[in-house]
Amino acid sequence: MTYHAGAARYAEEQPQRRNDHRNGWQRDRARILHSAAFRRLQNKTQVLSIGNNDFYRTRLTHSLEVAQIGTGIVGHIQANNNQQQVYLPELPLIESLCLAHDIGHPPFGHGGEVALNYMMRDDGGFEGNAQTFRILTKLEPYTRDNGMNLSRRTLLGVMKYPCLLNQLQRQPMPPVAKSFRQLKVSDWTPAKGIYDDDQSLYDWVFQSLSEHDRELFISHRNMGESKHRKSNFKSLDCSIMELADDIAYGVHDLEDAIVMGIVNRHDWQEQVASAIADIKQCWLADEIGELSVKLFSRHHYDQKDAIGSLVNAFITAISLETQGRFDDPQLDLQARMDPPMAKALEILKHFVLHYVIQTPEIEMVRFKGQQVVMELFQAFASDPERLLPLNTRARWLQAGEQADNQARVIADYIAGMTDDYANRLFQTLF
């Protein structure tokens, strides 16, 4: 993809800003940073429920940390790779992807996502990454009809799963739950892709690719009976953003759990430290003993030092690899972590998942949020013209006139809510 093709925008713009010397990536970053969708992340659950404690991360602080790690990865690769660094994203571009990567997440985290996917089961489904693309290209009112009207390369980079959802959805669908309270999360976890409702913008993003690259890039694979299919590829920029997200998830969410006393030293030693110590040819294996002492120190500066060391260890284990399958280097090159360090990061992520995220206490909060989202959707869908706010009602009516998906408008409205707003609205209605 040439610079010109990557910098193109779907809608023509007539900038009338006096002495504006920013390039396109800097403009994209500013639009994301100043958007209402980004601000709402300050009151959306990251791992632990908002409101019980003022220390831990929200989706907003998580996104800022991902952006910091993303620029660190680009800087590290630039310092160690002279030949291929011409294809690396500029820092404002990688910041844009990292800041935007979570803005499609609904209230109440994964519980809210599953709830909306269930309610949208006959209308195209719901998925957080697909909603991110929709906010960027259609919903955020920076322009009248084209969302933030971001550059093509930015939109390509934010697509973690560049396939349409109808190609990935498992068939047949699970049986409908007898009631909201009997809904099984494992049955209704969504496929990961882009909504069919947004196909026109989706097709535009790939317009500058060769036919060979386009067909290969949007390919997908079977994951087995009664499972969703999965996309096969992502762009170079997206591979950097995903690694930054994984590092932030594995390290910073762990920090929250340690400081709040959710994770104890014994579980850490048994499940993480001993497993990492057994990894061959891994820098972290030799250092994990000393880092463990610092992580569980009574002194916050020791903990911060250990967290910083972990983040640095993962960043400096990343390099560029060529797949040898695409004509375009921005698709063919991928950021990869050295296998021993990637294994260590997987151990950390698995620990956070099982000892922090999937605890009964957190799952109960998520279950409650799930019920709130489904009840709200059912209420608005029962009489949209009566209950939807005026601007959303106008969009709902317009969708009907244009034979578009009216249920998607209701999903957009609920997905944009913060946890607090959804709870207050639930109290008002019920």
Tab-separated table of C-alpha atoms in Angstrom:
chain	number	residue	atom	x	y	z
A	1	MET	CA	0.000	0.000	0.000
A	2	THR	CA	1.548	3.297	-1.071
A	3	TYR	CA	1.642	6.256	1.298
A	4	HIS	CA	-0.952	7.999	-0.865
A	5	ALA	CA	-3.360	5.008	-0.798
A	6	GLY	CA	-2.870	4.545	2.955
A	7	ALA	CA	-3.522	8.223	3.673
A	8	ALA	CA	-6.739	8.317	1.583
A	9	ARG	CA	-10.070	8.984	3.332
A	10	TYR	CA	-13.472	7.632	2.302
A	11	ALA	CA	-15.055	11.084	2.155
A	12	GLU	CA	-13.317	14.058	0.610
A	13	GLU	CA	-12.456	16.793	3.101
A	14	GLN	CA	-12.035	20.515	2.585
A	15	PRO	CA	-9.883	21.506	5.551
A	16	GLN	CA	-10.232	25.169	6.455
A	17	ARG	CA	-7.909	25.138	9.430
A	18	ARG	CA	-5.493	28.031	9.527
A	19	ASN	CA	-1.810	27.023	9.412
A	20	ASP	CA	-2.552	23.363	10.188
A	21	HIS	CA	0.745	21.550	9.536
A	22	ARG	CA	-0.231	18.142	10.907
A	23	ASN	CA	-0.031	15.051	8.727
A	24	GLY	CA	-2.925	12.611	8.298
A	25	TRP	CA	-1.870	10.270	11.122
A	26	GLN	CA	-1.707	13.172	13.574
A	27	ARG	CA	-5.202	14.218	12.532
A	28	ASP	CA	-6.485	10.661	13.026
A	29	ARG	CA	-4.996	10.526	16.515
A	30	ALA	CA	-6.579	13.863	17.441
A	31	ARG	CA	-10.021	12.751	16.210
A	32	ILE	CA	-9.869	9.581	18.291
A	33	LEU	CA	-8.498	11.318	21.370
A	34	HIS	CA	-11.202	14.004	21.323
A	35	SER	CA	-14.115	11.683	20.525
A	36	ALA	CA	-16.990	11.036	22.912
A	37	ALA	CA	-16.531	7.287	22.338
A	38	PHE	CA	-12.961	7.509	23.673
A	39	ARG	CA	-13.971	9.580	26.705
A	40	ARG	CA	-16.641	7.042	27.642
A	41	LEU	CA	-13.930	4.430	28.174
A	42	GLN	CA	-13.170	6.097	31.518
A	43	ASN	CA	-16.372	4.561	32.854
A	44	LYS	CA	-16.269	1.156	31.177
A	45	THR	CA	-15.051	-1.962	32.946
A	46	GLN	CA	-11.569	-3.206	32.077
A	47	VAL	CA	-11.329	-6.239	34.368
A	48	LEU	CA	-12.583	-5.170	37.780
A	49	SER	CA	-15.897	-3.406	38.228
A	50	ILE	CA	-15.881	0.393	38.192
A	51	GLY	CA	-16.728	1.994	41.519
A	52	ASN	CA	-15.411	-0.520	44.054
A	53	ASN	CA	-11.941	0.995	44.120
A	54	ASP	CA	-10.303	4.065	42.600
A	55	PHE	CA	-6.888	2.511	41.955
A	56	TYR	CA	-7.294	0.068	39.121
A	57	ARG	CA	-7.544	0.505	35.407
A	58	THR	CA	-10.550	1.400	33.302
A	59	ARG	CA	-10.669	0.824	29.557
A	60	LEU	CA	-9.431	4.402	29.149
A	61	THR	CA	-6.253	4.015	31.216
A	62	HIS	CA	-5.710	0.586	29.620
A	63	SER	CA	-5.891	2.162	26.145
A	64	LEU	CA	-3.394	4.871	27.118
A	65	GLU	CA	-1.001	2.195	28.403
A	66	VAL	CA	-1.405	0.160	25.213
A	67	ALA	CA	-0.508	3.289	23.205
A	68	GLN	CA	2.614	3.811	25.311
A	69	ILE	CA	3.687	0.179	24.840
A	70	GLY	CA	2.874	0.338	21.104
A	71	THR	CA	5.192	3.303	20.561
A	72	GLY	CA	7.815	1.472	22.624
A	73	ILE	CA	7.596	-1.541	20.296
A	74	VAL	CA	7.965	0.637	17.180
A	75	GLY	CA	10.946	2.450	18.746
A	76	HIS	CA	12.612	-0.843	19.669
A	77	ILE	CA	12.198	-2.291	16.144
A	78	GLN	CA	13.478	0.944	14.574
A	79	ALA	CA	16.599	0.800	16.723
A	80	ASN	CA	17.312	-2.795	15.717
A	81	ASN	CA	16.136	-3.078	12.102
A	82	ASN	CA	17.399	-0.678	9.450
A	83	GLN	CA	16.198	-2.508	6.342
A	84	GLN	CA	12.478	-2.872	7.008
A	85	GLN	CA	11.772	0.093	9.242
A	86	VAL	CA	10.548	2.093	6.244
A	87	TYR	CA	7.344	0.005	6.456
A	88	LEU	CA	6.773	0.641	10.160
A	89	PRO	CA	3.887	2.910	11.173
A	90	GLU	CA	4.736	6.435	12.270
A	91	LEU	CA	4.235	6.961	16.008
A	92	PRO	CA	0.959	8.962	15.700
A	93	LEU	CA	-0.459	6.106	13.579
A	94	ILE	CA	0.374	3.327	16.049
A	95	GLU	CA	-0.940	5.541	18.870
A	96	SER	CA	-4.201	5.963	16.944
A	97	LEU	CA	-4.678	2.198	16.640
A	98	CYS	CA	-3.885	1.588	20.305
A	99	LEU	CA	-6.120	4.386	21.552
A	100	ALA	CA	-8.999	3.226	19.341
A	101	HIS	CA	-8.737	-0.544	19.776
A	102	ASP	CA	-11.304	-0.799	22.610
A	103	ILE	CA	-13.795	1.978	21.852
A	104	GLY	CA	-16.367	-0.500	20.529
A	105	HIS	CA	-16.608	-2.403	23.792
A	106	PRO	CA	-20.066	-2.183	25.359
A	107	PRO	CA	-20.790	-1.622	29.073
A	108	PHE	CA	-19.918	-4.458	31.488
A	109	GLY	CA	-17.089	-5.900	29.405
A	110	HIS	CA	-17.458	-9.397	27.968
A	111	GLY	CA	-20.829	-9.869	29.726
A	112	GLY	CA	-22.297	-6.902	27.859
A	113	GLU	CA	-20.824	-8.132	24.579
A	114	VAL	CA	-22.378	-11.593	24.933
A	115	ALA	CA	-25.713	-10.044	25.961
A	116	LEU	CA	-25.850	-7.809	22.873
A	117	ASN	CA	-24.734	-10.658	20.610
A	118	TYR	CA	-27.611	-12.762	21.952
A	119	MET	CA	-30.153	-9.975	21.452
A	120	MET	CA	-28.813	-9.379	17.900
A	121	ARG	CA	-28.678	-13.103	17.032
A	122	ASP	CA	-31.167	-12.721	14.145
A	123	ASP	CA	-29.881	-9.295	13.041
A	124	GLY	CA	-26.181	-9.768	12.319
A	125	GLY	CA	-24.785	-10.324	15.822
A	126	PHE	CA	-22.677	-8.021	17.978
A	127	GLU	CA	-18.922	-7.981	18.588
A	128	GLY	CA	-16.665	-5.377	20.201
A	129	ASN	CA	-14.077	-5.126	17.410
A	130	ALA	CA	-16.799	-4.859	14.768
A	131	GLN	CA	-18.385	-2.073	16.837
A	132	THR	CA	-15.029	-0.259	16.968
A	133	PHE	CA	-14.894	-0.237	13.148
A	134	ARG	CA	-18.513	0.966	13.019
A	135	ILE	CA	-17.884	3.829	15.466
A	136	LEU	CA	-14.822	4.965	13.520
A	137	THR	CA	-16.501	4.803	10.097
A	138	LYS	CA	-20.132	5.673	10.805
A	139	LEU	CA	-21.278	6.570	14.321
A	140	GLU	CA	-18.910	9.109	15.882
A	141	PRO	CA	-20.318	12.486	14.767
A	142	TYR	CA	-17.115	14.075	13.489
A	143	THR	CA	-18.721	14.096	10.044
A	144	ARG	CA	-22.392	13.802	9.095
A	145	ASP	CA	-22.345	10.265	7.661
A	146	ASN	CA	-18.778	8.937	7.794
A	147	GLY	CA	-17.861	8.830	11.479
A	148	MET	CA	-14.326	10.081	12.104
A	149	ASN	CA	-13.457	9.628	8.397
A	150	LEU	CA	-10.059	8.168	9.273
A	151	SER	CA	-7.270	7.246	6.858
A	152	ARG	CA	-7.412	3.897	5.076
A	153	ARG	CA	-4.242	2.569	6.745
A	154	THR	CA	-5.619	3.470	10.188
A	155	LEU	CA	-8.827	1.539	9.490
A	156	LEU	CA	-6.860	-1.426	8.127
A	157	GLY	CA	-4.704	-1.413	11.260
A	158	VAL	CA	-7.649	-1.403	13.644
A	159	MET	CA	-9.169	-4.472	11.916
A	160	LYS	CA	-8.015	-7.342	14.106
A	161	TYR	CA	-10.280	-9.772	12.260
A	162	PRO	CA	-10.716	-8.648	8.608
A	163	CYS	CA	-13.658	-10.897	7.687
A	164	LEU	CA	-17.421	-10.345	7.605
A	165	LEU	CA	-19.263	-11.938	10.513
A	166	ASN	CA	-21.669	-13.949	8.370
A	167	GLN	CA	-18.682	-15.861	6.967
A	168	LEU	CA	-17.501	-16.804	10.455
A	169	GLN	CA	-20.700	-17.461	12.430
A	170	ARG	CA	-21.032	-21.108	13.432
A	171	GLN	CA	-24.030	-23.008	12.128
A	172	PRO	CA	-26.456	-24.012	13.369
A	173	MET	CA	-26.813	-21.374	16.087
A	174	PRO	CA	-27.286	-22.545	19.684
A	175	PRO	CA	-30.874	-22.979	20.925
A	176	VAL	CA	-32.524	-19.817	22.258
A	177	ALA	CA	-32.367	-19.567	26.075
A	178	LYS	CA	-35.638	-20.116	27.990
A	179	SER	CA	-35.023	-16.844	29.814
A	180	PHE	CA	-32.278	-14.211	30.089
A	181	ARG	CA	-31.186	-15.712	33.386
A	182	GLN	CA	-30.518	-19.079	31.792
A	183	LEU	CA	-28.289	-17.694	29.039
A	184	LYS	CA	-24.954	-19.544	28.835
A	185	VAL	CA	-22.052	-17.248	27.981
A	186	SER	CA	-20.154	-20.050	26.214
A	187	ASP	CA	-23.087	-20.528	23.807
A	188	TRP	CA	-23.256	-16.895	22.728
A	189	THR	CA	-19.648	-15.690	22.676
A	190	PRO	CA	-19.548	-13.873	19.311
A	191	ALA	CA	-17.509	-14.604	16.217
A	192	LYS	CA	-14.867	-11.922	15.627
A	193	GLY	CA	-15.092	-9.870	12.450
A	194	ILE	CA	-16.868	-6.913	10.806
A	195	TYR	CA	-20.651	-6.441	10.545
A	196	ASP	CA	-22.257	-7.173	7.194
A	197	ASP	CA	-24.096	-3.845	7.734
A	198	ASP	CA	-20.737	-2.090	7.234
A	199	GLN	CA	-19.612	-3.930	4.093
A	200	SER	CA	-19.309	-0.845	1.877
A	201	LEU	CA	-16.621	0.727	4.108
A	202	TYR	CA	-15.045	-2.690	4.656
A	203	ASP	CA	-14.670	-3.145	0.874
A	204	TRP	CA	-13.253	0.372	0.493
A	205	VAL	CA	-10.441	-0.326	2.978
A	206	PHE	CA	-9.145	-3.127	0.722
A	207	GLN	CA	-9.545	-1.262	-2.577
A	208	SER	CA	-5.866	-0.384	-2.936
A	209	LEU	CA	-4.670	-3.984	-2.413
A	210	SER	CA	-3.889	-6.328	-5.300
A	211	GLU	CA	-6.541	-8.963	-6.011
A	212	HIS	CA	-4.217	-11.704	-4.732
A	213	ASP	CA	-3.499	-9.852	-1.480
A	214	ARG	CA	-7.148	-8.985	-0.908
A	215	GLU	CA	-8.413	-12.556	-1.363
A	216	LEU	CA	-5.693	-14.018	0.854
A	217	PHE	CA	-5.998	-11.334	3.533
A	218	ILE	CA	-9.740	-11.870	4.081
A	219	SER	CA	-9.461	-15.676	4.125
A	220	HIS	CA	-10.527	-17.659	7.200
A	221	ARG	CA	-10.239	-21.166	8.629
A	222	ASN	CA	-12.434	-23.780	10.236
A	223	MET	CA	-11.855	-24.241	13.986
A	224	GLY	CA	-13.878	-27.433	14.350
A	225	GLU	CA	-17.474	-28.498	14.730
A	226	SER	CA	-19.821	-26.044	16.487
A	227	LYS	CA	-17.115	-23.346	16.652
A	228	HIS	CA	-16.870	-20.000	14.870
A	229	ARG	CA	-14.469	-19.741	11.961
A	230	LYS	CA	-11.413	-17.482	12.437
A	231	SER	CA	-9.679	-14.954	10.229
A	232	ASN	CA	-6.127	-15.828	9.149
A	233	PHE	CA	-4.269	-12.530	8.830
A	234	LYS	CA	-3.801	-8.991	10.105
A	235	SER	CA	-1.711	-6.053	8.924
A	236	LEU	CA	1.765	-5.195	10.256
A	237	ASP	CA	0.344	-2.219	12.175
A	238	CYS	CA	-2.353	-4.407	13.739
A	239	SER	CA	0.202	-7.041	14.793
A	240	ILE	CA	2.101	-4.352	16.748
A	241	MET	CA	-1.101	-3.054	18.364
A	242	GLU	CA	-2.156	-6.589	19.353
A	243	LEU	CA	1.184	-7.323	21.002
A	244	ALA	CA	0.950	-4.033	22.921
A	245	ASP	CA	-2.573	-4.978	24.039
A	246	ASP	CA	-1.434	-8.443	25.165
A	247	ILE	CA	1.475	-7.013	27.170
A	248	ALA	CA	-0.781	-4.439	28.868
A	249	TYR	CA	-3.358	-7.125	29.638
A	250	GLY	CA	-0.837	-9.627	31.003
A	251	VAL	CA	1.289	-7.213	33.025
A	252	HIS	CA	-0.815	-4.213	34.057
A	253	ASP	CA	-3.981	-6.123	34.927
A	254	LEU	CA	-1.741	-8.368	37.030
A	255	GLU	CA	-0.451	-5.259	38.831
A	256	ASP	CA	-4.038	-4.270	39.723
A	257	ALA	CA	-4.719	-7.721	41.117
A	258	ILE	CA	-1.551	-7.797	43.251
A	259	VAL	CA	-2.020	-4.303	44.707
A	260	MET	CA	-5.655	-5.050	45.562
A	261	GLY	CA	-4.782	-8.365	47.204
A	262	ILE	CA	-6.741	-10.504	44.734
A	263	VAL	CA	-3.632	-12.536	43.875
A	264	ASN	CA	-1.400	-13.972	46.615
A	265	ARG	CA	2.260	-14.901	46.574
A	266	HIS	CA	1.618	-18.640	46.882
A	267	ASP	CA	-0.644	-18.802	43.790
A	268	TRP	CA	1.802	-16.633	41.848
A	269	GLN	CA	4.745	-18.853	42.756
A	270	GLU	CA	2.899	-22.055	41.925
A	271	GLN	CA	1.119	-20.984	38.749
A	272	VAL	CA	3.464	-18.408	37.211
A	273	ALA	CA	6.973	-18.112	38.643
A	274	SER	CA	7.738	-21.853	38.601
A	275	ALA	CA	6.288	-22.255	35.076
A	276	ILE	CA	8.310	-19.321	33.702
A	277	ALA	CA	11.460	-20.573	35.440
A	278	ASP	CA	11.159	-23.815	33.428
A	279	ILE	CA	11.176	-22.074	30.016
A	280	LYS	CA	14.423	-22.752	28.151
A	281	GLN	CA	16.472	-19.856	26.712
A	282	CYS	CA	14.231	-17.214	28.235
A	283	TRP	CA	15.641	-14.070	29.841
A	284	LEU	CA	12.668	-13.918	32.173
A	285	ALA	CA	13.296	-17.438	33.461
A	286	ASP	CA	16.567	-16.271	35.063
A	287	GLU	CA	15.055	-13.091	36.513
A	288	ILE	CA	11.640	-14.271	37.708
A	289	GLY	CA	12.805	-15.001	41.286
A	290	GLU	CA	14.026	-11.455	41.905
A	291	LEU	CA	11.053	-9.942	40.079
A	292	SER	CA	8.647	-12.004	42.227
A	293	VAL	CA	10.158	-10.596	45.405
A	294	LYS	CA	9.690	-7.047	44.098
A	295	LEU	CA	6.150	-7.682	42.826
A	296	PHE	CA	4.992	-8.710	46.297
A	297	SER	CA	7.083	-6.147	48.166
A	298	ARG	CA	5.379	-3.789	50.621
A	299	HIS	CA	7.005	-0.902	48.760
A	300	HIS	CA	5.154	0.399	45.721
A	301	TYR	CA	8.406	1.563	44.109
A	302	ASP	CA	9.643	-2.043	44.094
A	303	GLN	CA	6.416	-3.186	42.470
A	304	LYS	CA	6.644	-0.430	39.860
A	305	ASP	CA	10.227	-1.394	39.096
A	306	ALA	CA	9.218	-5.028	38.595
A	307	ILE	CA	6.261	-4.093	36.374
A	308	GLY	CA	8.500	-1.845	34.267
A	309	SER	CA	11.068	-4.631	33.944
A	310	LEU	CA	8.399	-7.072	32.766
A	311	VAL	CA	7.027	-4.655	30.151
A	312	ASN	CA	10.558	-3.885	28.906
A	313	ALA	CA	11.423	-7.598	28.718
A	314	PHE	CA	8.448	-8.294	26.461
A	315	ILE	CA	8.946	-5.221	24.248
A	316	THR	CA	12.615	-5.997	23.630
A	317	ALA	CA	11.761	-9.580	22.608
A	318	ILE	CA	9.793	-8.335	19.561
A	319	SER	CA	11.111	-8.220	15.996
A	320	LEU	CA	9.787	-8.213	12.424
A	321	GLU	CA	9.226	-11.419	10.477
A	322	THR	CA	8.362	-11.921	6.804
A	323	GLN	CA	5.538	-14.329	5.959
A	324	GLY	CA	6.436	-14.567	2.264
A	325	ARG	CA	2.787	-14.689	1.180
A	326	PHE	CA	1.732	-11.128	0.324
A	327	ASP	CA	2.881	-8.672	-2.344
A	328	ASP	CA	2.409	-5.702	0.016
A	329	PRO	CA	5.087	-5.515	2.763
A	330	GLN	CA	2.579	-3.857	5.123
A	331	LEU	CA	0.634	-7.131	5.047
A	332	ASP	CA	3.545	-9.528	4.697
A	333	LEU	CA	5.648	-8.192	7.574
A	334	GLN	CA	4.475	-9.073	11.087
A	335	ALA	CA	5.691	-8.115	14.553
A	336	ARG	CA	6.458	-11.303	16.489
A	337	MET	CA	7.673	-12.000	19.999
A	338	ASP	CA	10.500	-14.514	20.517
A	339	PRO	CA	8.851	-17.910	21.276
A	340	PRO	CA	10.297	-18.281	24.828
A	341	MET	CA	9.077	-14.811	25.852
A	342	ALA	CA	5.754	-15.344	24.033
A	343	LYS	CA	5.313	-18.490	26.142
A	344	ALA	CA	6.028	-16.496	29.315
A	345	LEU	CA	3.434	-13.878	28.299
A	346	GLU	CA	0.855	-16.621	27.661
A	347	ILE	CA	1.479	-17.948	31.194
A	348	LEU	CA	0.863	-14.451	32.601
A	349	LYS	CA	-2.314	-13.937	30.539
A	350	HIS	CA	-3.647	-17.353	31.535
A	351	PHE	CA	-3.008	-16.535	35.196
A	352	VAL	CA	-4.837	-13.184	34.941
A	353	LEU	CA	-7.745	-14.899	33.168
A	354	HIS	CA	-8.214	-17.637	35.765
A	355	TYR	CA	-7.221	-15.881	38.992
A	356	VAL	CA	-8.563	-12.383	38.296
A	357	ILE	CA	-11.166	-12.340	35.505
A	358	GLN	CA	-12.956	-15.651	35.936
A	359	THR	CA	-13.353	-15.533	39.706
A	360	PRO	CA	-16.925	-16.030	41.009
A	361	GLU	CA	-16.972	-12.479	42.442
A	362	ILE	CA	-16.137	-10.887	39.084
A	363	GLU	CA	-18.401	-13.295	37.179
A	364	MET	CA	-21.354	-12.313	39.388
A	365	VAL	CA	-20.842	-8.641	38.554
A	366	ARG	CA	-20.564	-9.548	34.871
A	367	PHE	CA	-23.735	-11.665	35.075
A	368	LYS	CA	-25.631	-8.730	36.551
A	369	GLY	CA	-24.390	-6.424	33.782
A	370	GLN	CA	-25.428	-9.010	31.219
A	371	GLN	CA	-29.002	-8.970	32.575
A	372	VAL	CA	-29.093	-5.157	32.544
A	373	VAL	CA	-28.054	-5.033	28.871
A	374	MET	CA	-30.599	-7.643	27.744
A	375	GLU	CA	-33.447	-6.016	29.696
A	376	LEU	CA	-32.598	-2.600	28.236
A	377	PHE	CA	-32.480	-3.993	24.706
A	378	GLN	CA	-35.808	-5.762	25.130
A	379	ALA	CA	-37.408	-2.592	26.496
A	380	PHE	CA	-36.216	-0.352	23.639
A	381	ALA	CA	-37.034	-2.953	20.993
A	382	SER	CA	-40.577	-3.311	22.376
A	383	ASP	CA	-41.503	0.304	21.522
A	384	PRO	CA	-38.590	2.219	19.949
A	385	GLU	CA	-40.592	5.290	18.930
A	386	ARG	CA	-41.741	5.745	22.504
A	387	LEU	CA	-38.579	4.983	24.483
A	388	LEU	CA	-35.513	5.804	22.380
A	389	PRO	CA	-33.958	9.271	22.859
A	390	LEU	CA	-34.810	11.718	20.071
A	391	ASN	CA	-31.589	11.516	18.040
A	392	THR	CA	-31.482	7.694	18.260
A	393	ARG	CA	-35.174	7.513	17.371
A	394	ALA	CA	-34.454	9.612	14.263
A	395	ARG	CA	-31.701	7.164	13.246
A	396	TRP	CA	-34.043	4.223	13.894
A	397	LEU	CA	-36.759	5.746	11.702
A	398	GLN	CA	-34.250	6.594	8.977
A	399	ALA	CA	-32.973	2.996	9.011
A	400	GLY	CA	-36.559	1.822	8.488
A	401	GLU	CA	-37.060	4.173	5.546
A	402	GLN	CA	-33.818	2.977	3.928
A	403	ALA	CA	-34.567	-0.710	4.631
A	404	ASP	CA	-31.484	-0.857	6.884
A	405	ASN	CA	-31.079	-2.907	10.051
A	406	GLN	CA	-33.155	-1.114	12.712
A	407	ALA	CA	-32.046	-3.493	15.478
A	408	ARG	CA	-28.465	-2.368	14.835
A	409	VAL	CA	-29.446	1.188	15.814
A	410	ILE	CA	-30.674	-0.051	19.220
A	411	ALA	CA	-27.479	-2.088	19.672
A	412	ASP	CA	-25.406	1.015	18.794
A	413	TYR	CA	-27.229	3.041	21.454
A	414	ILE	CA	-26.744	0.480	24.237
A	415	ALA	CA	-23.154	-0.327	23.246
A	416	GLY	CA	-22.261	3.352	23.601
A	417	MET	CA	-23.429	3.516	27.226
A	418	THR	CA	-21.023	3.574	30.158
A	419	ASP	CA	-21.529	1.090	32.986
A	420	ASP	CA	-22.963	3.816	35.242
A	421	TYR	CA	-25.351	5.177	32.625
A	422	ALA	CA	-26.683	1.698	31.795
A	423	ASN	CA	-27.262	0.988	35.500
A	424	ARG	CA	-29.067	4.323	36.031
A	425	LEU	CA	-31.244	3.787	32.976
A	426	PHE	CA	-32.122	0.308	34.193
A	427	GLN	CA	-33.157	1.756	37.570
A	428	THR	CA	-35.287	4.387	35.810
A	429	LEU	CA	-37.080	1.868	33.618
A	430	PHE	CA	-37.502	-0.963	36.108
